[in-house]
Amino acid sequence: MSIRRILAAVIATAALAGLGLTGAATATAAQGAPSYVTPSQCRQGGGTPAINEPGNLCKGGTYDGEPVD
């Protein structure tokens, strides 16, 4: 009976590992081109547009790290 439990655990682990790899591939494919937010969108999301700093990024809030255009 212990062999069945071990086999079931191995199969479950392999299935979960496969799902994890699929999720990582989907997340990587979804990134694509960077999205831009307006200064007002950055503020509405709770951030501060840092348009005078290198990269012109939104700092904080929902759009943290997104380029501001």
Short mmCIF file of C-alpha atoms in Angstrom, two decimals:
data_model
loop_
_atom_site.label_atom_id
_atom_site.label_comp_id
_atom_site.label_asym_id
_atom_site.label_seq_id
_atom_site.Cartn_x
_atom_site.Cartn_y
_atom_site.Cartn_z
CA MET A 1 0.00 0.00 0.00
CA SER A 2 2.89 2.40 0.60
CA ILE A 3 4.00 1.96 -3.02
CA ARG A 4 0.60 3.24 -4.17
CA ARG A 5 0.92 6.31 -1.94
CA ILE A 6 4.40 7.03 -3.22
CA LEU A 7 3.28 6.61 -6.82
CA ALA A 8 0.29 8.89 -6.24
CA ALA A 9 2.56 11.52 -4.67
CA VAL A 10 4.98 11.35 -7.60
CA ILE A 11 2.15 11.75 -10.12
CA ALA A 12 0.63 14.64 -8.18
CA THR A 13 4.01 16.39 -7.94
CA ALA A 14 4.63 15.97 -11.67
CA ALA A 15 1.18 17.35 -12.48
CA LEU A 16 1.69 20.40 -10.27
CA ALA A 17 5.13 21.01 -11.73
CA GLY A 18 3.64 20.92 -15.22
CA LEU A 19 1.02 23.49 -14.23
CA GLY A 20 3.71 25.72 -12.77
CA LEU A 21 5.71 25.65 -15.99
CA THR A 22 2.61 26.42 -18.04
CA GLY A 23 1.80 29.40 -15.83
CA ALA A 24 5.33 30.75 -16.14
CA ALA A 25 5.25 30.48 -19.93
CA THR A 26 1.92 32.30 -20.07
CA ALA A 27 3.18 35.11 -17.84
CA THR A 28 6.29 35.53 -19.98
CA ALA A 29 4.31 35.62 -23.22
CA ALA A 30 1.88 38.22 -21.85
CA GLN A 31 4.58 40.80 -21.09
CA GLY A 32 5.38 41.85 -24.68
CA ALA A 33 5.70 45.59 -25.33
CA PRO A 34 5.69 47.92 -22.33
CA SER A 35 2.39 49.62 -21.61
CA TYR A 36 2.29 53.34 -20.93
CA VAL A 37 0.10 55.18 -18.47
CA THR A 38 -0.80 58.86 -18.43
CA PRO A 39 0.18 61.02 -15.46
CA SER A 40 -3.49 61.20 -14.42
CA GLN A 41 -3.85 57.39 -14.57
CA CYS A 42 -0.76 57.08 -12.39
CA ARG A 43 -2.24 59.49 -9.81
CA GLN A 44 -5.66 57.79 -9.92
CA GLY A 45 -3.92 54.48 -9.20
CA GLY A 46 -2.33 55.97 -6.09
CA GLY A 47 1.10 56.64 -7.57
CA THR A 48 3.25 59.65 -8.37
CA PRO A 49 4.44 60.25 -11.94
CA ALA A 50 8.20 60.78 -11.82
CA ILE A 51 8.48 62.37 -15.26
CA ASN A 52 11.68 64.30 -14.48
CA GLU A 53 13.58 61.19 -13.37
CA PRO A 54 15.31 58.69 -15.71
CA GLY A 55 12.80 56.32 -17.25
CA ASN A 56 9.74 58.50 -16.55
CA LEU A 57 8.16 55.86 -14.32
CA CYS A 58 5.07 55.83 -12.15
CA LYS A 59 6.18 55.37 -8.53
CA GLY A 60 3.83 53.51 -6.19
CA GLY A 61 0.20 52.54 -6.55
CA THR A 62 -1.40 50.27 -9.10
CA TYR A 63 0.91 51.26 -11.97
CA ASP A 64 4.18 51.15 -10.00
CA GLY A 65 7.12 50.83 -12.39
CA GLU A 66 5.08 51.50 -15.55
CA PRO A 67 6.43 54.14 -17.98
CA VAL A 68 4.53 57.43 -17.96
CA ASP A 69 3.78 58.98 -21.35
#
